[in-house]
Amino acid sequence: MKKNILIFRSASYDIICRLINYILEKYDSESIYIIIQKEAIELLRIKYPNIKYIINENGFFKYNNYLENINLRNNVECREYQEIYIPSSTIEINNFQEIQAIISKISKKNVFFYNCLGEVTKVNTNIFYIKISEKLKKLSESLLNVLLLLVLKIIKFSCLVVSRLKMDTKEGDLNDR
């Protein structure tokens, strides 16, 4: 039985091509599906005519848009995928919460991130884990902002103390004369 593999077109053309080649080298003959923006389809269709293209009309992958687009959902959710890939044009894989939320609606076995170096990392797709991760990220950003403000206030206070000490020293020098 052929494996169904789904790719989100969330990276540059070069990264997508490397990912497709990686999959084609890993498996002999699989059913590869790619959710792709309409404007990005032509070059890939010429290079990879055997891939099944699922057009995402809305450009960016947004969870609410996905839920509202019945045709897209029916096209994606009508099969189980053994592997789903989320490619990234960067080394670090950040800000893919919308895609992860979409993936929570899709029947799948494994989900992987594929970065610009060709590194493949398995993803925890538990929606609870994703929500907790989002909250922790926001919390850490807030804490970092608070810490930064505190450091700036300490620096400002230190500058005031130093300038006050300099003024006191100058006044003391004048009084000694």
PDB file of C-alpha atoms in Angstrom:
ATOM      1  CA  MET A   1       0.000   0.000   0.000  1.00  0.00           C
ATOM      2  CA  LYS A   2       1.267   3.453  -0.899  1.00  0.00           C
ATOM      3  CA  LYS A   3       1.917   5.963   1.821  1.00  0.00           C
ATOM      4  CA  ASN A   4       0.110   9.262   1.712  1.00  0.00           C
ATOM      5  CA  ILE A   5       2.494  12.115   2.441  1.00  0.00           C
ATOM      6  CA  LEU A   6       1.374  15.719   2.886  1.00  0.00           C
ATOM      7  CA  ILE A   7       3.593  18.791   2.567  1.00  0.00           C
ATOM      8  CA  PHE A   8       2.640  22.327   3.516  1.00  0.00           C
ATOM      9  CA  ARG A   9       4.224  24.810   1.114  1.00  0.00           C
ATOM     10  CA  SER A  10       5.528  26.975   3.962  1.00  0.00           C
ATOM     11  CA  ALA A  11       9.066  27.541   2.674  1.00  0.00           C
ATOM     12  CA  SER A  12      10.879  28.778  -0.402  1.00  0.00           C
ATOM     13  CA  TYR A  13      10.846  26.933  -3.727  1.00  0.00           C
ATOM     14  CA  ASP A  14      14.392  25.575  -3.173  1.00  0.00           C
ATOM     15  CA  ILE A  15      13.557  24.158   0.262  1.00  0.00           C
ATOM     16  CA  ILE A  16      10.357  22.566  -1.062  1.00  0.00           C
ATOM     17  CA  CYS A  17      12.308  20.935  -3.918  1.00  0.00           C
ATOM     18  CA  ARG A  18      14.921  19.590  -1.494  1.00  0.00           C
ATOM     19  CA  LEU A  19      12.164  18.194   0.728  1.00  0.00           C
ATOM     20  CA  ILE A  20      10.386  16.532  -2.203  1.00  0.00           C
ATOM     21  CA  ASN A  21      13.691  15.005  -3.359  1.00  0.00           C
ATOM     22  CA  TYR A  22      14.353  13.803   0.209  1.00  0.00           C
ATOM     23  CA  ILE A  23      10.945  12.086   0.266  1.00  0.00           C
ATOM     24  CA  LEU A  24      11.414  10.595  -3.214  1.00  0.00           C
ATOM     25  CA  GLU A  25      14.834   9.197  -2.195  1.00  0.00           C
ATOM     26  CA  LYS A  26      13.431   7.837   1.074  1.00  0.00           C
ATOM     27  CA  TYR A  27      10.490   6.064  -0.562  1.00  0.00           C
ATOM     28  CA  ASP A  28      10.089   4.496  -3.967  1.00  0.00           C
ATOM     29  CA  SER A  29       6.649   5.480  -5.065  1.00  0.00           C
ATOM     30  CA  GLU A  30       4.374   7.334  -2.722  1.00  0.00           C
ATOM     31  CA  SER A  31       1.338   9.539  -3.025  1.00  0.00           C
ATOM     32  CA  ILE A  32       2.684  12.992  -2.285  1.00  0.00           C
ATOM     33  CA  TYR A  33       0.227  15.819  -1.726  1.00  0.00           C
ATOM     34  CA  ILE A  34       1.215  19.442  -1.275  1.00  0.00           C
ATOM     35  CA  ILE A  35      -0.995  22.224   0.038  1.00  0.00           C
ATOM     36  CA  ILE A  36       0.200  25.164  -2.001  1.00  0.00           C
ATOM     37  CA  GLN A  37      -0.683  28.752  -2.765  1.00  0.00           C
ATOM     38  CA  LYS A  38      -2.137  29.272  -6.243  1.00  0.00           C
ATOM     39  CA  GLU A  39       0.658  31.651  -7.298  1.00  0.00           C
ATOM     40  CA  ALA A  40       3.395  29.142  -6.360  1.00  0.00           C
ATOM     41  CA  ILE A  41       2.108  26.085  -8.189  1.00  0.00           C
ATOM     42  CA  GLU A  42       3.414  26.461 -11.772  1.00  0.00           C
ATOM     43  CA  LEU A  43       7.158  25.903 -11.231  1.00  0.00           C
ATOM     44  CA  LEU A  44       6.586  22.900  -8.976  1.00  0.00           C
ATOM     45  CA  ARG A  45       4.010  21.367 -11.312  1.00  0.00           C
ATOM     46  CA  ILE A  46       6.541  21.470 -14.178  1.00  0.00           C
ATOM     47  CA  LYS A  47       9.318  19.894 -12.079  1.00  0.00           C
ATOM     48  CA  TYR A  48       7.118  17.384 -10.212  1.00  0.00           C
ATOM     49  CA  PRO A  49       4.136  16.437 -12.402  1.00  0.00           C
ATOM     50  CA  ASN A  50       3.274  13.318 -10.338  1.00  0.00           C
ATOM     51  CA  ILE A  51       2.581  15.216  -7.126  1.00  0.00           C
ATOM     52  CA  LYS A  52      -1.021  15.966  -6.240  1.00  0.00           C
ATOM     53  CA  TYR A  53      -1.498  19.693  -5.679  1.00  0.00           C
ATOM     54  CA  ILE A  54      -4.110  21.009  -3.255  1.00  0.00           C
ATOM     55  CA  ILE A  55      -4.583  24.733  -3.771  1.00  0.00           C
ATOM     56  CA  ASN A  56      -4.842  27.007  -0.751  1.00  0.00           C
ATOM     57  CA  GLU A  57      -6.653  30.100  -2.070  1.00  0.00           C
ATOM     58  CA  ASN A  58      -5.955  32.229   1.007  1.00  0.00           C
ATOM     59  CA  GLY A  59      -2.174  32.558   0.728  1.00  0.00           C
ATOM     60  CA  PHE A  60      -0.929  32.119   4.287  1.00  0.00           C
ATOM     61  CA  PHE A  61      -1.983  29.099   6.306  1.00  0.00           C
ATOM     62  CA  LYS A  62      -4.481  30.406   8.847  1.00  0.00           C
ATOM     63  CA  TYR A  63      -6.464  28.029  11.031  1.00  0.00           C
ATOM     64  CA  ASN A  64      -9.755  29.964  10.812  1.00  0.00           C
ATOM     65  CA  ASN A  65      -9.465  30.270   7.012  1.00  0.00           C
ATOM     66  CA  TYR A  66      -8.856  26.529   6.831  1.00  0.00           C
ATOM     67  CA  LEU A  67     -11.957  25.794   8.907  1.00  0.00           C
ATOM     68  CA  GLU A  68     -14.091  28.035   6.669  1.00  0.00           C
ATOM     69  CA  ASN A  69     -12.797  26.596   3.373  1.00  0.00           C
ATOM     70  CA  ILE A  70     -14.917  23.446   3.020  1.00  0.00           C
ATOM     71  CA  ASN A  71     -13.409  22.485  -0.369  1.00  0.00           C
ATOM     72  CA  LEU A  72      -9.876  22.651   1.002  1.00  0.00           C
ATOM     73  CA  ARG A  73     -10.831  20.713   4.130  1.00  0.00           C
ATOM     74  CA  ASN A  74     -12.585  17.997   2.121  1.00  0.00           C
ATOM     75  CA  ASN A  75      -9.594  17.746  -0.198  1.00  0.00           C
ATOM     76  CA  VAL A  76      -7.137  17.432   2.692  1.00  0.00           C
ATOM     77  CA  GLU A  77      -9.131  15.468   5.261  1.00  0.00           C
ATOM     78  CA  CYS A  78     -10.428  12.724   2.930  1.00  0.00           C
ATOM     79  CA  ARG A  79      -7.376  10.530   3.548  1.00  0.00           C
ATOM     80  CA  GLU A  80      -4.988   9.546   6.318  1.00  0.00           C
ATOM     81  CA  TYR A  81      -1.381  10.657   5.957  1.00  0.00           C
ATOM     82  CA  GLN A  82       1.483   8.538   7.193  1.00  0.00           C
ATOM     83  CA  GLU A  83       3.718  11.608   7.220  1.00  0.00           C
ATOM     84  CA  ILE A  84       3.119  15.355   7.167  1.00  0.00           C
ATOM     85  CA  TYR A  85       5.990  17.784   6.603  1.00  0.00           C
ATOM     86  CA  ILE A  86       6.215  21.434   7.627  1.00  0.00           C
ATOM     87  CA  PRO A  87       9.205  22.915   5.781  1.00  0.00           C
ATOM     88  CA  SER A  88      10.957  26.098   6.915  1.00  0.00           C
ATOM     89  CA  SER A  89      13.309  28.455   5.068  1.00  0.00           C
ATOM     90  CA  THR A  90      15.203  29.074   8.314  1.00  0.00           C
ATOM     91  CA  ILE A  91      17.211  26.905  10.711  1.00  0.00           C
ATOM     92  CA  GLU A  92      14.940  27.522  13.666  1.00  0.00           C
ATOM     93  CA  ILE A  93      11.358  26.478  13.294  1.00  0.00           C
ATOM     94  CA  ASN A  94       9.185  29.157  14.832  1.00  0.00           C
ATOM     95  CA  ASN A  95       5.717  30.599  14.326  1.00  0.00           C
ATOM     96  CA  PHE A  96       4.081  27.538  12.819  1.00  0.00           C
ATOM     97  CA  GLN A  97       1.241  27.408  15.360  1.00  0.00           C
ATOM     98  CA  GLU A  98      -1.415  28.035  12.685  1.00  0.00           C
ATOM     99  CA  ILE A  99      -0.188  25.067  10.627  1.00  0.00           C
ATOM    100  CA  GLN A 100       0.035  22.915  13.749  1.00  0.00           C
ATOM    101  CA  ALA A 101      -3.572  23.821  14.576  1.00  0.00           C
ATOM    102  CA  ILE A 102      -4.612  22.849  11.025  1.00  0.00           C
ATOM    103  CA  ILE A 103      -2.729  19.567  11.372  1.00  0.00           C
ATOM    104  CA  SER A 104      -4.714  18.804  14.536  1.00  0.00           C
ATOM    105  CA  LYS A 105      -7.764  18.400  12.247  1.00  0.00           C
ATOM    106  CA  ILE A 106      -6.019  15.988   9.851  1.00  0.00           C
ATOM    107  CA  SER A 107      -5.743  12.218  10.272  1.00  0.00           C
ATOM    108  CA  LYS A 108      -2.030  11.432  10.425  1.00  0.00           C
ATOM    109  CA  LYS A 109       0.622   9.161  11.895  1.00  0.00           C
ATOM    110  CA  ASN A 110       3.701  11.414  12.075  1.00  0.00           C
ATOM    111  CA  VAL A 111       4.478  15.097  11.619  1.00  0.00           C
ATOM    112  CA  PHE A 112       7.955  16.456  10.874  1.00  0.00           C
ATOM    113  CA  PHE A 113       9.627  19.830  10.599  1.00  0.00           C
ATOM    114  CA  TYR A 114      12.122  20.126   7.744  1.00  0.00           C
ATOM    115  CA  ASN A 115      14.492  23.091   8.044  1.00  0.00           C
ATOM    116  CA  CYS A 116      16.730  24.861   5.512  1.00  0.00           C
ATOM    117  CA  LEU A 117      19.665  22.587   6.411  1.00  0.00           C
ATOM    118  CA  GLY A 118      17.636  19.491   5.578  1.00  0.00           C
ATOM    119  CA  GLU A 119      17.285  18.499   9.226  1.00  0.00           C
ATOM    120  CA  VAL A 120      14.138  16.526   9.985  1.00  0.00           C
ATOM    121  CA  THR A 121      12.590  16.761  13.455  1.00  0.00           C
ATOM    122  CA  LYS A 122       9.539  14.880  14.669  1.00  0.00           C
ATOM    123  CA  VAL A 123       6.805  17.164  16.044  1.00  0.00           C
ATOM    124  CA  ASN A 124       4.541  16.598  19.016  1.00  0.00           C
ATOM    125  CA  THR A 125       1.066  17.199  17.556  1.00  0.00           C
ATOM    126  CA  ASN A 126      -0.881  16.937  20.769  1.00  0.00           C
ATOM    127  CA  ILE A 127      -3.091  20.060  20.683  1.00  0.00           C
ATOM    128  CA  PHE A 128      -2.750  20.458  24.464  1.00  0.00           C
ATOM    129  CA  TYR A 129       1.043  20.489  24.101  1.00  0.00           C
ATOM    130  CA  ILE A 130       0.790  23.064  21.290  1.00  0.00           C
ATOM    131  CA  LYS A 131      -1.452  25.357  23.357  1.00  0.00           C
ATOM    132  CA  ILE A 132       0.815  25.067  26.416  1.00  0.00           C
ATOM    133  CA  SER A 133       3.869  25.822  24.240  1.00  0.00           C
ATOM    134  CA  GLU A 134       2.168  28.936  22.860  1.00  0.00           C
ATOM    135  CA  LYS A 135       1.275  30.151  26.346  1.00  0.00           C
ATOM    136  CA  LEU A 136       4.802  29.512  27.626  1.00  0.00           C
ATOM    137  CA  LYS A 137       6.294  31.381  24.670  1.00  0.00           C
ATOM    138  CA  LYS A 138       4.053  34.404  25.327  1.00  0.00           C
ATOM    139  CA  LEU A 139       4.824  34.225  29.041  1.00  0.00           C
ATOM    140  CA  SER A 140       8.572  34.073  28.416  1.00  0.00           C
ATOM    141  CA  GLU A 141       8.331  37.069  26.063  1.00  0.00           C
ATOM    142  CA  SER A 142       6.420  39.007  28.745  1.00  0.00           C
ATOM    143  CA  LEU A 143       8.933  38.053  31.426  1.00  0.00           C
ATOM    144  CA  LEU A 144      11.791  39.064  29.155  1.00  0.00           C
ATOM    145  CA  ASN A 145      10.165  42.470  28.606  1.00  0.00           C
ATOM    146  CA  VAL A 146       9.705  42.950  32.360  1.00  0.00           C
ATOM    147  CA  LEU A 147      13.317  41.943  32.984  1.00  0.00           C
ATOM    148  CA  LEU A 148      14.537  44.348  30.301  1.00  0.00           C
ATOM    149  CA  LEU A 149      12.527  47.221  31.836  1.00  0.00           C
ATOM    150  CA  LEU A 150      13.936  46.374  35.256  1.00  0.00           C
ATOM    151  CA  VAL A 151      17.512  46.404  33.928  1.00  0.00           C
ATOM    152  CA  LEU A 152      16.896  49.765  32.226  1.00  0.00           C
ATOM    153  CA  LYS A 153      15.545  51.226  35.483  1.00  0.00           C
ATOM    154  CA  ILE A 154      18.584  49.921  37.378  1.00  0.00           C
ATOM    155  CA  ILE A 155      20.901  51.507  34.802  1.00  0.00           C
ATOM    156  CA  LYS A 156      19.011  54.802  34.988  1.00  0.00           C
ATOM    157  CA  PHE A 157      19.129  54.732  38.792  1.00  0.00           C
ATOM    158  CA  SER A 158      22.859  53.910  38.704  1.00  0.00           C
ATOM    159  CA  CYS A 159      23.492  56.858  36.391  1.00  0.00           C
ATOM    160  CA  LEU A 160      21.578  59.158  38.749  1.00  0.00           C
ATOM    161  CA  VAL A 161      23.568  57.898  41.743  1.00  0.00           C
ATOM    162  CA  VAL A 162      26.884  58.360  39.914  1.00  0.00           C
ATOM    163  CA  SER A 163      25.993  61.878  38.768  1.00  0.00           C
ATOM    164  CA  ARG A 164      24.817  62.750  42.302  1.00  0.00           C
ATOM    165  CA  LEU A 165      28.095  61.445  43.750  1.00  0.00           C
ATOM    166  CA  LYS A 166      30.048  63.531  41.241  1.00  0.00           C
ATOM    167  CA  MET A 167      28.016  66.607  42.202  1.00  0.00           C
ATOM    168  CA  ASP A 168      28.557  65.933  45.916  1.00  0.00           C
ATOM    169  CA  THR A 169      32.294  65.462  45.300  1.00  0.00           C
ATOM    170  CA  LYS A 170      32.511  68.770  43.409  1.00  0.00           C
ATOM    171  CA  GLU A 171      30.562  70.565  46.158  1.00  0.00           C
ATOM    172  CA  GLY A 172      32.897  69.051  48.768  1.00  0.00           C
ATOM    173  CA  ASP A 173      35.944  70.240  46.788  1.00  0.00           C
ATOM    174  CA  LEU A 174      34.494  73.763  46.661  1.00  0.00           C
ATOM    175  CA  ASN A 175      33.783  73.767  50.404  1.00  0.00           C
ATOM    176  CA  ASP A 176      37.365  72.649  51.158  1.00  0.00           C
ATOM    177  CA  ARG A 177      38.743  75.747  49.412  1.00  0.00           C
TER     178      ARG A 177
END
